[in-house]
Structure formats: structure tokens, C-alpha cells
Coordinates of C-alpha atoms in Angstrom, one line a residue:
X3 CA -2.3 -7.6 6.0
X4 CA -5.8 -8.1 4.7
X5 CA -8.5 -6.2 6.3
X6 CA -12.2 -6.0 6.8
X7 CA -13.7 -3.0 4.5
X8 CA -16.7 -2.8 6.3
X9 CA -15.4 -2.9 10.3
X10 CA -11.4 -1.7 9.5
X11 CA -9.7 -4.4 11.4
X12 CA -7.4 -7.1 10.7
X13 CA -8.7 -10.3 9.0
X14 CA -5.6 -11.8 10.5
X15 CA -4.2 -12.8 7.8
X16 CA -1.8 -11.6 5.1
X17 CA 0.3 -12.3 2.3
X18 CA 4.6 -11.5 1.8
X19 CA 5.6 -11.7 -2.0
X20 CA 9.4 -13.2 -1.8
X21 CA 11.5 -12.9 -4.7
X22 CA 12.7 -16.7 -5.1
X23 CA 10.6 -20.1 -3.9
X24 CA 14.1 -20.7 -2.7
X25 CA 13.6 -17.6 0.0
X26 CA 9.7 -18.6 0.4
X27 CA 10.5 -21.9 1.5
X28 CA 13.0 -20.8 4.3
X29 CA 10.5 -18.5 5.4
X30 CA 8.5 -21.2 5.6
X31 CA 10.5 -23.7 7.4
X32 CA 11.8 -20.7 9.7
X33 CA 8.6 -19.2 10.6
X34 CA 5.7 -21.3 10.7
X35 CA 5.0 -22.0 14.5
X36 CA 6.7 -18.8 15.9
X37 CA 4.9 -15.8 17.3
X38 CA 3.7 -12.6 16.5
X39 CA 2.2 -10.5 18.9
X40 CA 1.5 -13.6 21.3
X41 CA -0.2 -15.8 18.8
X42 CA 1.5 -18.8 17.0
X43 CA 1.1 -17.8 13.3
X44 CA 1.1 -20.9 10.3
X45 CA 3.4 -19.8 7.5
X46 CA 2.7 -21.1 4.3
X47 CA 2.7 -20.8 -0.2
X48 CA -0.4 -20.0 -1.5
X49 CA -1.6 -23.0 -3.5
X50 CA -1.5 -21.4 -7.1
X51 CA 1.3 -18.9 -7.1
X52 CA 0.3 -15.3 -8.5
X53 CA 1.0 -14.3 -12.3
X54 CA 4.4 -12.5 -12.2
X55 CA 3.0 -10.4 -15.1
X56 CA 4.8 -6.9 -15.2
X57 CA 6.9 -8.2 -12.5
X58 CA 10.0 -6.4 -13.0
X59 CA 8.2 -2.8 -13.3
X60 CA 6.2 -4.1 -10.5
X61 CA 9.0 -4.7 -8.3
X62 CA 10.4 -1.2 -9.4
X63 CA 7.9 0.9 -8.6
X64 CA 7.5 -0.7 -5.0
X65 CA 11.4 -0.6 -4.6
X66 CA 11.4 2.9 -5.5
X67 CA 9.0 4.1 -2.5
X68 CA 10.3 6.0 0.8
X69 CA 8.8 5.0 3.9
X70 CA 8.5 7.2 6.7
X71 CA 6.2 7.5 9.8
X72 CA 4.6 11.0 8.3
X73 CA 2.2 9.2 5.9
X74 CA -1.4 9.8 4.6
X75 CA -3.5 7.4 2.9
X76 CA -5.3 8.8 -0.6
X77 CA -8.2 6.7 -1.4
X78 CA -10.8 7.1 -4.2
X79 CA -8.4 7.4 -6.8
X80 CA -9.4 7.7 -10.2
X81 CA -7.8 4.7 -12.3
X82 CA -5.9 7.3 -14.5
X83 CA -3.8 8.5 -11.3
X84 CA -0.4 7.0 -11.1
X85 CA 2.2 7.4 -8.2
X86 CA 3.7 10.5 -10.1
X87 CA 0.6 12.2 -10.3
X88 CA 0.2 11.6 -6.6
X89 CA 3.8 13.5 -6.1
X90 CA 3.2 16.3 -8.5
X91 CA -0.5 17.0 -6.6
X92 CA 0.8 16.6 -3.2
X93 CA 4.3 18.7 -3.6
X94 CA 1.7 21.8 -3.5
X95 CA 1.2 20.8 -0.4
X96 CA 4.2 19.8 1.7
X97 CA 8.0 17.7 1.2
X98 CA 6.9 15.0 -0.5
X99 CA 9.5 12.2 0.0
X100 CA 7.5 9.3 -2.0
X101 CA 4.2 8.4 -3.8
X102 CA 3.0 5.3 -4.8
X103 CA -0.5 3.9 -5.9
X104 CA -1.1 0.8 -4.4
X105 CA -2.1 -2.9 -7.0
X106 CA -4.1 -5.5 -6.5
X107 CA -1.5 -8.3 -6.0
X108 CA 0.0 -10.3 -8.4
X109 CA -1.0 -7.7 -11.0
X110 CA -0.8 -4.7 -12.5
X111 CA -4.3 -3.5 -11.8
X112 CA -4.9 -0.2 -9.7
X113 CA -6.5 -0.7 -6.4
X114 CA -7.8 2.9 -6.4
X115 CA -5.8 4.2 -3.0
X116 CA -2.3 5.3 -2.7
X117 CA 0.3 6.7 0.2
X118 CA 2.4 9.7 0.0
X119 CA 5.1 10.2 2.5
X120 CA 6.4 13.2 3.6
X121 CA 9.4 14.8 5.4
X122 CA 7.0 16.0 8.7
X123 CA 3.8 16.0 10.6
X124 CA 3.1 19.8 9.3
X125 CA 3.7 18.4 5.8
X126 CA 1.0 15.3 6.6
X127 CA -1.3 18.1 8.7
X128 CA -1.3 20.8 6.0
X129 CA -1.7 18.0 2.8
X130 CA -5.0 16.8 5.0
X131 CA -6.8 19.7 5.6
X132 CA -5.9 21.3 1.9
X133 CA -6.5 17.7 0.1
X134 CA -9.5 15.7 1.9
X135 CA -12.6 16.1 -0.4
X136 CA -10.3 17.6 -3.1
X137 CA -10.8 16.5 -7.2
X138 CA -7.6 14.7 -8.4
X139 CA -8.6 13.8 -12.2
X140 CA -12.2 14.2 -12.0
X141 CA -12.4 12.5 -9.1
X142 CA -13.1 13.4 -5.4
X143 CA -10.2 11.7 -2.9
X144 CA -10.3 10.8 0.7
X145 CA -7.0 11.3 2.6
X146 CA -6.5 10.9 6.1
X147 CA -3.1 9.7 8.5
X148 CA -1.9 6.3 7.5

């Protein structure tokens, strides 16, 4: 989902990366016109598909992340920090169950913010108040609930 950076919200619009055109066009076909959230969404391929450069370590290092509802958000990263420097930093601080750095789309550029999961709300509490405003590779970090 693509935001505003200035106001925070919802720019009502976003993008899903399927792994066939095969899968993208059934999505297509099954989904344009339903609803989300009361309003009819249009479902559609972007006209000039993104560069699939990387793609298989791309797809890796996404597959590879644990989701779970304790989650912080690490923003300001420095472009050196990768998603195993965000697990090594934040194990100090709590159960890390996964870290990844987030990409700009289509690419393997850094997008400078991350999420680390962890395996409570202490864990996400205590990572907080010991990590906001902390230096990670030169670099002061934001982190906050995700």
C-alpha cells in the first residue's frame, strides 16, 4: 500500500508482485470490481512490468521473513545495514523472530527502513525504549510499533 510521507495515510492504492502473468491475470479477472473495505477496487498490470533484476535473491530474502503482530518499524537506516544486521542489533534487545530491510520495488535498492519481529509485546516495548534514537552504523534510527 502506498502512503503519503508527509500526512501518513493511505494513498489508496497499492501494488502485489505475483510470481507468473499467468497468476496476475486471474487476479485480475477474479478481483477487479470486488470490494475491500466497502469500496469497489479496479485491479489491474502496471503498464511496463518491473525489472526482475536479482529476483531470485529478492524473492529469498522476502520468503525468508516471519510475520507476527509484535512488530517495530526501523527507519533511517544507513544503506550499509542489511536484514542481518537488523537481527544481530535487535537480539540485544528481545526474541527476535525475523528482520528484513525493506527495497524499493522491482529492485535491489535499500529503501532505508526495515521491520523486526519479535516473539512478544515486552520484546517490541523493551527494543523501543532501548533502540529509538540509537546509532546503528553511524547512523541515528527511528523505531516505533509497526
Amino acid at each position: 500500500v502506498m502512503y503519503d510521507k508527509y500526512s501518513g495515510r493511505s494513498r489508496r492504492f497499492g501494488f502485489v508482485t505475483m510470481s507468473t502473468v499467468e497468476d496476475a491475470n486471474a487476479a485480475i479477472e477474479k478481483l477487479s470490481g470486488s470490494e475491500i473495505g466497502g469500496r469497489q477496487i479496479k485491479v489491474n498490470a502496471t503498464e511496463k512490468p518491473l525489472q526482475t533484476v536479482d529476483s531470485p535473491f529478492l524473492q529469498a530474502d522476502e520468503s525468508q521473513f516471519v510475520d507476527s503482530p509484535f512488530k517495530v518499524y526501523v527507519g533511517n537506516l544507513a544503506k550499509s545495514v542489511t536484514s542481518e544486521v537488523l537481527t544481530s542489533f535487535f537480539s540485544e534487545r528481545g526474541k527476535v523472530l525475523s528482520a528484513k530491510v525493506s527495497r524499493v520495488p522491482g529492485t535491489s535498492k535499500l529503501s532505508g527502513f526495515g521491520f523486526v519481529t519479535f516473539s512478544s509485546e515486552e520484546d517490541v516495548e523493551a527494543a523501543i525504549a532501548s533502540a529509538n534514537n540509537a546509532f546503528l552504523e553511524g547512523q541515528r534510527i527511528r523505531v516505533n510499533k509497526a
